[in-house]
Short mmCIF file of C-alpha atoms in Angstrom, two decimals:
data_model
loop_
_atom_site.label_atom_id
_atom_site.label_comp_id
_atom_site.label_asym_id
_atom_site.label_seq_id
_atom_site.Cartn_x
_atom_site.Cartn_y
_atom_site.Cartn_z
CA MET G 28 -20.33 -1.49 5.46
CA ARG G 29 -21.65 -3.29 2.39
CA SER G 30 -22.39 -7.01 2.10
CA SER G 31 -21.14 -9.07 -0.86
CA GLN G 32 -23.40 -10.24 -3.63
CA SER G 33 -25.86 -12.97 -2.76
CA GLY G 34 -25.90 -16.56 -4.01
CA ASN G 35 -25.05 -19.66 -1.97
CA ASN G 36 -22.65 -22.27 -3.18
CA GLU G 37 -21.33 -25.27 -1.35
CA CYS G 38 -17.67 -24.49 -1.96
CA VAL G 39 -17.73 -21.11 -0.25
CA ALA G 40 -19.72 -22.57 2.62
CA ARG G 41 -16.95 -25.11 3.18
CA VAL G 42 -14.38 -22.31 3.05
CA ALA G 43 -16.40 -20.45 5.69
CA ARG G 44 -16.58 -23.49 7.97
CA VAL G 45 -12.88 -24.29 7.72
CA ALA G 46 -11.82 -20.67 8.15
CA THR G 47 -14.10 -20.25 11.17
CA GLU G 48 -12.68 -23.36 12.82
CA ALA G 49 -9.14 -22.28 12.03
CA ARG G 50 -9.82 -18.79 13.38
CA VAL G 51 -10.57 -20.33 16.78
CA ALA G 52 -7.11 -21.85 16.68
CA VAL G 53 -5.66 -18.46 15.74
CA THR G 54 -7.30 -16.87 18.77
CA ARG G 55 -5.70 -19.47 21.04
CA SER G 56 -2.31 -19.28 19.35
CA ALA G 57 0.58 -17.10 20.47
CA SER G 58 1.84 -16.94 16.90
CA CYS G 59 -1.08 -15.03 15.36
CA TRP G 60 0.61 -14.07 12.11
CA THR G 61 1.74 -17.61 11.33
CA SER G 62 -1.68 -18.98 12.18
CA ARG G 63 -3.38 -16.36 10.02
CA ALA G 64 -1.33 -17.54 7.05
CA LEU G 65 -2.50 -21.07 7.80
CA VAL G 66 -6.14 -19.90 7.87
CA ILE G 67 -5.93 -18.28 4.45
CA GLY G 68 -3.93 -21.18 3.06
CA MET G 69 -6.56 -23.68 4.16
CA ALA G 70 -9.38 -21.59 2.75
CA LEU G 71 -7.65 -21.06 -0.59
CA THR G 72 -6.84 -24.76 -0.86
CA LEU G 73 -10.54 -25.50 -0.69
CA VAL G 74 -11.34 -22.82 -3.25
CA VAL G 75 -8.79 -24.20 -5.69
CA GLY G 76 -10.34 -27.64 -5.21
CA CYS G 77 -13.80 -26.42 -6.23
CA SER G 78 -15.16 -27.05 -9.68
CA LYS G 79 -15.03 -24.32 -12.32
CA THR G 80 -18.81 -23.94 -12.04
CA ASP G 81 -18.50 -23.31 -8.31
CA ILE G 82 -15.78 -20.72 -8.81
CA GLU G 83 -17.75 -18.72 -11.34
CA THR G 84 -20.95 -18.72 -9.26
CA PRO G 85 -21.37 -15.52 -7.18
CA SER G 86 -20.09 -15.94 -3.64
CA THR G 87 -22.17 -16.32 -0.51
CA SER G 88 -23.51 -13.33 1.34
CA GLY G 89 -21.18 -10.86 2.98
CA ASP G 90 -22.34 -12.03 6.42
CA VAL G 91 -20.94 -15.53 5.89
CA ALA G 92 -17.65 -14.30 4.45
CA SER G 93 -17.29 -11.58 7.08
CA ASN G 94 -17.82 -14.06 9.92
CA ALA G 95 -15.36 -16.49 8.35
CA ILE G 96 -12.36 -14.29 7.68
CA THR G 97 -10.38 -12.15 10.12
CA VAL G 98 -7.86 -9.75 8.63
CA ALA G 99 -5.06 -9.06 11.09
CA THR G 100 -2.93 -5.97 10.54
CA LYS G 101 -0.37 -6.38 13.28
CA GLY G 102 2.96 -4.65 12.84
CA ALA G 103 4.04 -1.41 11.23
CA PRO G 104 2.88 -0.32 7.77
CA ASN G 105 5.21 0.02 4.81
CA LEU G 106 7.11 3.31 4.95
CA SER G 107 7.85 3.83 1.28
CA TRP G 108 6.14 4.02 -2.12
CA PRO G 109 9.14 5.34 -4.08
CA GLY G 110 7.98 5.02 -7.70
CA LEU G 111 4.94 4.50 -9.90
CA LEU G 112 4.36 0.84 -8.94
CA GLY G 113 5.62 0.96 -5.37
CA GLU G 114 8.66 -0.55 -3.72
CA ASN G 115 8.31 -3.98 -5.36
CA GLN G 116 7.13 -2.77 -8.80
CA ASN G 117 3.84 -4.63 -8.42
CA ALA G 118 1.30 -2.08 -7.09
CA ALA G 119 1.01 -4.07 -3.87
CA ILE G 120 1.93 -3.59 -0.22
CA PRO G 121 1.50 -5.76 2.91
CA GLY G 122 -1.68 -5.19 4.90
CA GLU G 123 0.07 -4.76 8.24
CA GLY G 124 -0.64 -1.46 9.95
CA TYR G 125 -3.72 -0.56 7.86
CA ASP G 126 -7.39 -0.24 8.78
CA LEU G 127 -9.27 0.37 5.55
CA SER G 128 -12.65 0.36 7.27
CA LYS G 129 -11.88 4.02 7.95
CA LEU G 130 -12.78 4.70 4.31
CA ASP G 131 -16.38 3.58 4.79
CA GLY G 132 -19.08 6.28 4.62
CA GLN G 133 -17.68 9.77 4.23
CA PRO G 134 -14.18 9.92 5.72
CA SER G 135 -12.62 13.29 6.53
CA PRO G 136 -9.17 13.87 5.01
CA ILE G 137 -6.37 14.87 7.33
CA TRP G 138 -5.24 17.34 4.65
CA GLN G 139 -5.99 18.40 1.09
CA VAL G 140 -3.97 20.71 -1.17
CA PRO G 141 -4.63 22.14 -4.65
CA LEU G 142 -2.35 20.53 -7.22
CA GLY G 143 -2.98 22.00 -10.65
CA THR G 144 -3.24 19.60 -13.58
CA GLY G 145 -1.57 16.28 -14.34
CA TYR G 146 -2.10 12.56 -13.87
CA GLY G 147 1.20 11.50 -12.30
CA ALA G 148 0.91 9.70 -8.97
CA PRO G 149 2.55 10.99 -5.80
CA VAL G 150 5.42 9.03 -4.28
CA ILE G 151 6.18 8.66 -0.57
CA ASP G 152 9.35 7.96 1.37
CA ASP G 153 10.51 8.79 4.88
CA GLN G 154 7.49 11.02 5.64
CA GLN G 155 8.05 13.02 2.45
CA VAL G 156 5.65 13.24 -0.51
CA VAL G 157 6.89 14.18 -3.99
CA VAL G 158 4.44 14.91 -6.80
CA MET G 159 4.42 16.63 -10.20
CA GLY G 160 1.82 19.02 -11.60
CA ARG G 161 1.19 22.06 -13.76
CA ASP G 162 -0.06 25.55 -12.99
CA GLY G 163 -0.67 27.67 -16.11
CA GLU G 164 2.52 27.81 -18.16
CA GLU G 165 4.68 26.20 -15.49
CA GLU G 166 5.20 22.60 -14.48
CA PHE G 167 6.42 21.84 -11.00
CA VAL G 168 7.96 19.13 -8.86
CA ARG G 169 6.74 19.65 -5.32
CA SER G 170 7.70 18.16 -1.95
CA LEU G 171 5.22 18.00 0.94
CA GLU G 172 5.21 16.69 4.50
CA LEU G 173 3.23 13.46 4.67
CA GLN G 174 1.54 14.17 8.00
CA THR G 175 0.49 17.78 7.35
CA GLY G 176 0.64 18.46 3.61
CA GLU G 177 2.88 21.47 4.32
CA LEU G 178 5.19 22.54 1.49
CA ILE G 179 8.87 21.60 1.86
CA TRP G 180 10.06 22.86 -1.53
CA ASN G 181 8.71 23.65 -5.00
CA HIS G 182 10.79 23.40 -8.18
CA THR G 183 9.23 25.02 -11.29
CA TYR G 184 10.07 25.23 -14.99
CA PRO G 185 8.23 26.56 -18.07
CA THR G 186 6.12 24.37 -20.38
CA ARG G 187 4.19 24.96 -23.60
CA PHE G 188 2.74 21.52 -24.28
CA GLU G 189 -0.98 21.41 -25.07
CA CYS G 190 -2.93 18.17 -25.38
CA ARG G 191 -5.15 17.95 -28.48
CA PHE G 192 -7.88 16.13 -26.59
CA GLU G 193 -10.04 16.93 -23.57
CA TYR G 194 -7.49 15.71 -21.09
CA SER G 195 -4.84 17.34 -18.96
CA SER G 196 -1.84 18.77 -20.81
CA GLY G 197 0.41 17.07 -18.32
CA PRO G 198 2.57 16.07 -16.72
CA TYR G 199 1.55 12.40 -16.83
CA SER G 200 4.78 10.94 -15.45
CA THR G 201 5.30 9.85 -11.84
CA PRO G 202 8.63 10.81 -10.21
CA ALA G 203 10.98 8.31 -8.57
CA VAL G 204 12.95 8.93 -5.37
CA THR G 205 16.07 7.61 -3.66
CA ASP G 206 17.59 8.63 -0.33
CA GLU G 207 19.33 11.57 -2.00
CA HIS G 208 17.58 12.34 -5.30
CA VAL G 209 14.28 12.94 -7.05
CA PHE G 210 14.00 12.04 -10.77
CA ALA G 211 11.25 13.76 -12.75
CA TRP G 212 10.36 13.38 -16.46
CA SER G 213 8.49 16.36 -17.89
CA ALA G 214 5.64 16.40 -20.40
CA GLU G 215 8.08 17.62 -23.06
CA GLY G 216 10.79 15.07 -22.34
CA VAL G 217 13.30 16.74 -20.03
CA LEU G 218 14.65 14.55 -17.24
CA ARG G 219 15.63 16.40 -14.08
CA CYS G 220 17.55 15.09 -11.10
CA LEU G 221 16.81 17.17 -7.99
CA ASN G 222 18.34 17.19 -4.54
CA ARG G 223 15.70 15.48 -2.42
CA GLU G 224 16.28 17.67 0.63
CA THR G 225 16.31 21.06 -1.10
CA GLY G 226 14.71 20.59 -4.54
CA THR G 227 17.71 22.15 -6.30
CA ILE G 228 18.99 20.85 -9.64
CA VAL G 229 21.70 18.19 -9.57
CA TRP G 230 21.70 17.50 -13.33
CA THR G 231 19.36 17.86 -16.33
CA ARG G 232 19.06 15.99 -19.64
CA ASP G 233 16.78 17.02 -22.52
CA LEU G 234 16.39 13.44 -23.69
CA ALA G 235 13.55 14.19 -26.09
CA ALA G 236 15.74 16.62 -28.03
CA GLU G 237 18.87 14.48 -27.82
CA TYR G 238 17.17 11.32 -29.06
CA GLU G 239 14.40 12.87 -31.20
CA ALA G 240 11.44 11.76 -29.08
CA ALA G 241 9.13 14.75 -29.20
CA PRO G 242 5.67 14.29 -27.63
CA GLY G 243 2.69 13.67 -29.93
CA ASP G 244 -1.02 13.94 -29.14
CA PHE G 245 -0.32 13.32 -25.45
CA PRO G 246 2.58 14.27 -23.17
CA LEU G 247 5.51 11.93 -22.82
CA ALA G 248 4.13 9.81 -20.02
CA THR G 249 6.47 7.00 -18.98
CA SER G 250 8.01 7.12 -15.51
CA PRO G 251 11.63 6.51 -14.45
CA ALA G 252 12.54 3.05 -13.18
CA LEU G 253 15.48 2.67 -10.78
CA ASP G 254 17.77 -0.25 -10.07
CA SER G 255 21.06 -0.10 -8.16
CA ASP G 256 22.91 2.95 -9.56
CA LYS G 257 21.00 3.06 -12.86
CA LEU G 258 17.88 4.79 -14.15
CA PHE G 259 15.88 3.32 -17.05
CA LEU G 260 13.52 5.36 -19.19
CA ASN G 261 11.23 4.35 -22.06
CA VAL G 262 12.23 7.35 -24.20
CA GLY G 263 11.10 6.02 -27.59
CA GLY G 264 13.80 7.95 -29.41
CA GLY G 265 13.98 8.14 -33.18
CA ARG G 266 17.75 8.63 -33.33
CA GLY G 267 19.65 5.36 -33.49
CA GLU G 268 18.66 2.65 -31.04
CA SER G 269 17.23 4.88 -28.32
CA GLY G 270 13.89 3.30 -27.53
CA VAL G 271 15.16 2.68 -24.00
CA VAL G 272 17.90 4.72 -22.34
CA ALA G 273 19.91 3.85 -19.22
CA LEU G 274 21.53 6.67 -17.24
CA SER G 275 23.76 6.98 -14.21
CA GLN G 276 21.65 8.16 -11.28
CA THR G 277 24.58 10.15 -9.93
CA THR G 278 25.79 12.01 -13.04
CA GLY G 279 23.04 11.62 -15.65
CA GLU G 280 25.57 10.12 -18.07
CA THR G 281 24.17 7.76 -20.70
CA LEU G 282 25.28 4.21 -19.93
CA TRP G 283 23.60 2.57 -22.93
CA THR G 284 20.75 2.89 -25.38
CA ALA G 285 18.75 -0.02 -26.83
CA SER G 286 15.81 -0.87 -29.14
CA THR G 287 14.26 1.09 -31.98
CA ASP G 288 10.72 0.83 -30.58
CA LEU G 289 8.78 4.07 -30.25
CA ALA G 290 7.50 5.56 -27.00
CA SER G 291 4.57 4.17 -25.03
CA HIS G 292 3.09 5.33 -21.75
CA ALA G 293 4.24 2.22 -19.87
CA THR G 294 7.07 2.23 -17.32
CA PRO G 295 9.97 -0.27 -17.39
CA VAL G 296 10.28 -2.87 -14.64
CA THR G 297 13.38 -4.80 -13.60
CA ASN G 298 13.93 -8.34 -12.40
CA THR G 299 17.05 -10.06 -11.07
CA SER G 300 17.47 -13.83 -11.45
CA ASP G 301 20.66 -15.91 -11.37
CA ASN G 302 22.68 -12.71 -10.82
CA GLN G 303 21.38 -11.21 -14.05
CA THR G 304 19.14 -8.13 -14.03
CA THR G 305 16.72 -7.75 -16.92
CA VAL G 306 14.74 -4.66 -17.90
CA PHE G 307 11.28 -5.40 -19.33
CA VAL G 308 9.75 -2.61 -21.41
CA LEU G 309 6.35 -2.52 -23.07
CA GLY G 310 6.87 -0.03 -25.86
CA TYR G 311 4.69 1.14 -28.73
CA ASP G 312 4.97 -2.06 -30.79
CA PHE G 313 6.95 -4.55 -28.73
CA LEU G 314 7.51 -6.14 -25.37
CA THR G 315 11.30 -6.01 -25.04
CA ALA G 316 13.77 -7.68 -22.65
CA ILE G 317 17.13 -5.94 -22.20
CA ASP G 318 20.21 -6.92 -20.21
CA ALA G 319 20.40 -4.16 -17.59
CA GLU G 320 24.18 -4.14 -17.36
CA ARG G 321 25.19 -4.29 -21.03
CA GLY G 322 22.11 -2.91 -22.78
CA ASP G 323 21.82 -5.93 -25.08
CA VAL G 324 18.34 -6.67 -26.41
CA LEU G 325 17.66 -10.28 -25.42
CA TRP G 326 14.38 -10.60 -27.33
CA GLN G 327 11.32 -8.72 -28.55
CA ARG G 328 7.72 -9.86 -28.93
CA GLU G 329 5.14 -7.82 -30.85
CA PHE G 330 2.30 -6.64 -28.63
CA HIS G 331 -0.21 -3.86 -29.36
CA ALA G 332 -3.81 -3.21 -30.37
CA ASN G 333 -4.68 -4.13 -33.95
CA ASN G 334 -6.74 -0.94 -34.24
CA ARG G 335 -4.34 1.93 -33.53
CA GLU G 336 -7.13 4.48 -33.32
CA MET G 337 -8.70 2.44 -30.52
CA GLY G 338 -5.50 1.67 -28.67
CA LYS G 339 -2.84 4.18 -29.66
CA PHE G 340 -0.49 3.52 -26.78
CA ASN G 341 0.47 0.68 -24.50
CA SER G 342 0.18 2.20 -21.03
CA THR G 343 0.22 -0.65 -18.50
CA SER G 344 3.59 -1.71 -17.14
CA PRO G 345 4.63 -5.40 -17.14
CA LEU G 346 4.19 -7.50 -13.99
CA VAL G 347 6.89 -9.98 -12.95
CA MET G 348 5.94 -12.91 -10.69
CA GLY G 349 8.84 -15.31 -10.31
CA ASP G 350 9.31 -16.86 -13.76
CA GLN G 351 6.10 -15.30 -15.12
CA LEU G 352 5.96 -12.05 -17.07
CA VAL G 353 2.45 -10.67 -17.62
CA VAL G 354 1.35 -7.75 -19.82
CA ALA G 355 -2.00 -6.28 -20.79
CA GLY G 356 -2.88 -3.46 -23.16
CA TYR G 357 -5.86 -1.35 -24.07
CA ALA G 358 -7.73 -3.12 -26.92
CA ALA G 359 -4.77 -5.53 -27.11
CA GLY G 360 -5.63 -8.35 -24.70
CA GLY G 361 -3.00 -9.88 -22.46
CA LEU G 362 -0.37 -12.59 -22.32
CA CYS G 363 1.92 -14.42 -19.95
CA LEU G 364 5.45 -15.54 -20.80
CA ASN G 365 7.58 -18.00 -18.88
CA VAL G 366 10.98 -16.31 -18.64
CA ALA G 367 12.85 -18.95 -16.63
CA ASP G 368 15.19 -19.11 -19.63
CA ILE G 369 15.56 -15.37 -20.05
CA GLU G 370 16.96 -15.61 -23.57
CA SER G 371 14.27 -17.98 -24.82
CA PRO G 372 10.87 -17.26 -23.23
CA THR G 373 7.83 -19.43 -23.91
CA LEU G 374 4.19 -18.41 -24.16
CA SER G 375 2.15 -19.70 -21.20
CA TRP G 376 -1.21 -18.24 -22.26
CA GLU G 377 -2.84 -15.43 -24.18
CA VAL G 378 -6.27 -13.76 -23.78
CA ASN G 379 -8.27 -11.33 -25.91
CA ARG G 380 -9.40 -7.81 -25.04
CA ARG G 381 -12.71 -9.03 -23.59
CA ILE G 382 -10.58 -10.48 -20.80
CA ALA G 383 -7.75 -7.93 -20.56
CA SER G 384 -7.89 -4.39 -21.88
CA ASN G 385 -6.15 -2.35 -19.19
CA GLN G 386 -5.58 1.21 -20.30
CA MET G 387 -4.07 2.62 -17.12
CA ALA G 388 -4.83 0.27 -14.21
CA PRO G 389 -1.91 -2.01 -13.34
CA VAL G 390 -2.18 -5.79 -13.55
CA VAL G 391 -2.20 -6.91 -9.91
CA ALA G 392 -1.76 -10.36 -8.35
CA THR G 393 -4.41 -11.24 -5.74
CA PRO G 394 -5.24 -14.40 -3.72
CA ALA G 395 -7.85 -15.27 -6.36
CA GLY G 396 -5.68 -14.62 -9.42
CA LEU G 397 -4.46 -11.84 -11.71
CA LEU G 398 -6.63 -8.75 -11.87
CA THR G 399 -7.31 -7.10 -15.24
CA TYR G 400 -9.98 -4.78 -16.67
CA SER G 401 -11.86 -5.89 -19.76
CA SER G 402 -13.08 -4.01 -22.83
CA ASP G 403 -16.69 -4.42 -21.64
CA ARG G 404 -15.87 -2.70 -18.33
CA LYS G 405 -15.74 -5.77 -16.16
CA LEU G 406 -13.21 -6.46 -13.47
CA THR G 407 -11.72 -9.78 -14.56
CA CYS G 408 -9.74 -12.30 -12.53
CA ILE G 409 -7.45 -14.72 -14.37
CA GLU G 410 -5.85 -17.94 -13.11
CA PRO G 411 -2.12 -17.07 -13.35
CA ASP G 412 -0.87 -20.48 -14.56
CA SER G 413 -3.48 -21.21 -17.21
CA GLY G 414 -5.05 -17.88 -18.17
CA GLU G 415 -8.53 -19.28 -17.47
CA VAL G 416 -11.13 -16.84 -16.19
CA VAL G 417 -11.90 -17.17 -12.49
CA PHE G 418 -14.67 -14.55 -12.62
CA ARG G 419 -15.81 -11.44 -14.46
CA GLU G 420 -17.87 -8.87 -12.59
CA ARG G 421 -19.16 -5.37 -13.29
CA TYR G 422 -18.82 -2.68 -10.61
CA GLU G 423 -20.05 0.89 -10.72
CA PHE G 424 -16.70 2.65 -10.77
CA GLY G 425 -17.70 5.27 -13.36
CA GLY G 426 -15.19 3.97 -15.92
CA GLU G 427 -11.82 2.26 -15.70
CA PRO G 428 -10.69 2.36 -12.06
CA GLN G 429 -7.22 2.70 -10.59
CA TRP G 430 -6.17 0.30 -7.84
CA PHE G 431 -3.51 -1.26 -5.68
CA ARG G 432 -3.46 -4.25 -3.36
CA CYS G 433 -3.06 -3.84 0.40
CA GLY G 434 -2.77 -7.31 1.92
CA ASP G 435 -6.05 -9.09 1.19
CA TRP G 436 -7.77 -5.85 0.19
CA LEU G 437 -8.02 -4.09 -3.16
CA VAL G 438 -8.12 -0.30 -2.78
CA VAL G 439 -9.92 1.20 -5.77
CA LEU G 440 -10.29 4.80 -6.93
CA GLY G 441 -13.18 4.98 -9.35
CA MET G 442 -13.10 7.35 -12.28
CA ASN G 443 -16.07 8.90 -10.48
CA GLY G 444 -13.84 10.00 -7.58
CA LYS G 445 -15.20 7.49 -5.05
CA LEU G 446 -13.08 5.06 -3.04
CA PHE G 447 -13.91 1.37 -2.74
CA VAL G 448 -12.31 -1.39 -0.66
CA LEU G 449 -12.80 -4.89 -2.07
CA ASP G 450 -12.21 -8.17 -0.26
CA THR G 451 -10.04 -10.34 -2.54
CA THR G 452 -10.54 -13.54 -0.54
CA VAL G 453 -14.04 -14.14 -1.96
CA ARG G 454 -15.06 -14.61 -5.58
CA PRO G 455 -16.17 -12.36 -7.09
CA PHE G 456 -14.56 -9.71 -4.91
CA ALA G 457 -17.00 -8.17 -2.43
CA ILE G 458 -17.18 -4.43 -1.77
CA ARG G 459 -16.71 -4.18 1.99
CA PHE G 460 -16.29 -0.43 2.35
CA GLU G 461 -16.91 2.58 0.11
CA THR G 462 -17.23 6.33 0.37
CA GLU G 463 -20.70 7.82 0.04
CA SER G 464 -19.59 10.48 -2.44
CA PRO G 465 -16.45 11.47 -4.39
CA VAL G 466 -13.43 12.29 -2.23
CA VAL G 467 -11.64 14.14 -5.07
CA THR G 468 -12.72 15.92 -8.24
CA PRO G 469 -13.49 13.46 -11.07
CA ARG G 470 -12.59 12.25 -13.65
CA CYS G 471 -9.78 10.35 -11.96
CA PHE G 472 -6.92 8.73 -13.86
CA THR G 473 -4.26 8.36 -11.14
CA THR G 474 -3.42 5.30 -9.04
CA PRO G 475 -3.84 5.96 -5.30
CA VAL G 476 -0.80 5.12 -3.16
CA ALA G 477 -0.21 4.34 0.52
CA ALA G 478 2.69 4.38 2.98
CA GLY G 479 3.10 5.07 6.67
CA GLY G 480 -0.58 4.46 7.34
CA ARG G 481 -1.60 7.25 4.97
CA LEU G 482 -3.53 7.01 1.69
CA LEU G 483 -2.95 9.64 -1.02
CA VAL G 484 -5.60 10.20 -3.68
CA ARG G 485 -5.24 12.55 -6.66
CA GLY G 486 -8.16 14.09 -8.52
CA GLN G 487 -8.41 16.64 -11.31
CA GLU G 488 -7.66 19.55 -8.98
CA GLU G 489 -6.27 18.30 -5.67
CA LEU G 490 -4.21 15.85 -3.66
CA THR G 491 -6.01 14.40 -0.64
CA CYS G 492 -4.57 12.46 2.29
CA PHE G 493 -6.51 10.03 4.53
CA ASP G 494 -5.50 8.36 7.77
CA VAL G 495 -5.91 4.61 7.25
CA SER G 496 -3.56 3.47 10.02
CA ALA G 497 -4.68 0.59 12.22
CA GLN G 498 -5.50 1.40 15.83
CA ASN G 499 -3.90 -0.89 18.40
CA GLY G 500 -2.33 -2.82 15.52
CA ASN G 501 -5.50 -4.73 14.61
CA SER G 502 -8.40 -4.48 12.23
CA GLU G 503 -11.15 -7.02 11.68
CA ILE G 504 -13.95 -7.26 9.17
CA PRO G 505 -16.99 -6.44 11.30
CA PRO G 506 -19.55 -9.25 11.67
#
């Protein structure tokens, strides 16, 4: 276990005292989960009340924070991570049922399988893993058992795409699953719907050919987004208004096409408010809002890097938090829109690339604020209402990391192949646990995912599974 960075400040000391006193009450209380929420609420109230100088000063030692905060993980873990950004499209899951201290030192995987090339993340649902990859001249969509890694089925198809740069030639897309189907978007732009139980074809659409969206320097990399009976894909077609395409999940029939924006590597997200579902898409040039039922473009806002050679593609998907819509882009900075009036959004704040320059890592909401990655390789935390910087801190991740939030923890896969677990209740975040050496082959460009008490990590050559389930339903930060 690793202590946080040193440096006393009065604010954090007060947080420690209040949290310690409240934790005594938690111990005596029969309603532990409700009391735990009260503990964190009291601590965060004090933090918000601190001055800006206090907030930006490094936090107290790990001993103080560790003694002050108990992380309860009672209850069962989430059972599904069905698409790129998880069940709630926000790269976050509850902490219940997880014990991430198991990742400290050099954990032994419960299974590891070779996976060929590709950067798409695995998805998990009902003890089944689905992942895409490439072996020689064939791409595949593969189903594995979550507990053992044993093969359930393997669907293959030929591919000829070759990346011009020293990266994988694909696939980059992450599949999406429902109870009955698997949807997989190939490097060359063919969308396949497979039977989830058998891996056999249900329907196929060559959307790249139909809508003139051939891949360029990199594979087509967006991932399918699902809502109700529809599938949304950021195709970036050049024929007509086919930047975004909506299909029937059951038949593959085109329901509507919208926007003339070109393809990006970002994945659409959906949001339902006042009985209206909106699709938000960060394309090549624009952030676009589309009525999910009719396909009407509600508005577009230009968003991209000024230097196209530096930031060729937007790759980070939008994040929706109530009435807030947040985006970040490599070499493009970030912004937040208030979309309470969906047809007339207003700008809440905007930051430059020294604050937000996410290339692949998702924007994630944490107890301290919004998490971005800056152009000078610093993990940056932003106050969600104002856009003000809470803290900026450099960590040795070997390059831009990939991450997701698990309760009050941030699970990070460094580009160097190491795993890190950061405590998001202190500022800056403290590394509590980390692996001694890489757990997968670097360089790593894929977001790790978790469901059912299992953590899946993809490297250049393999998919690795770790047991991170809580024993006896509880896990505490050791003193």
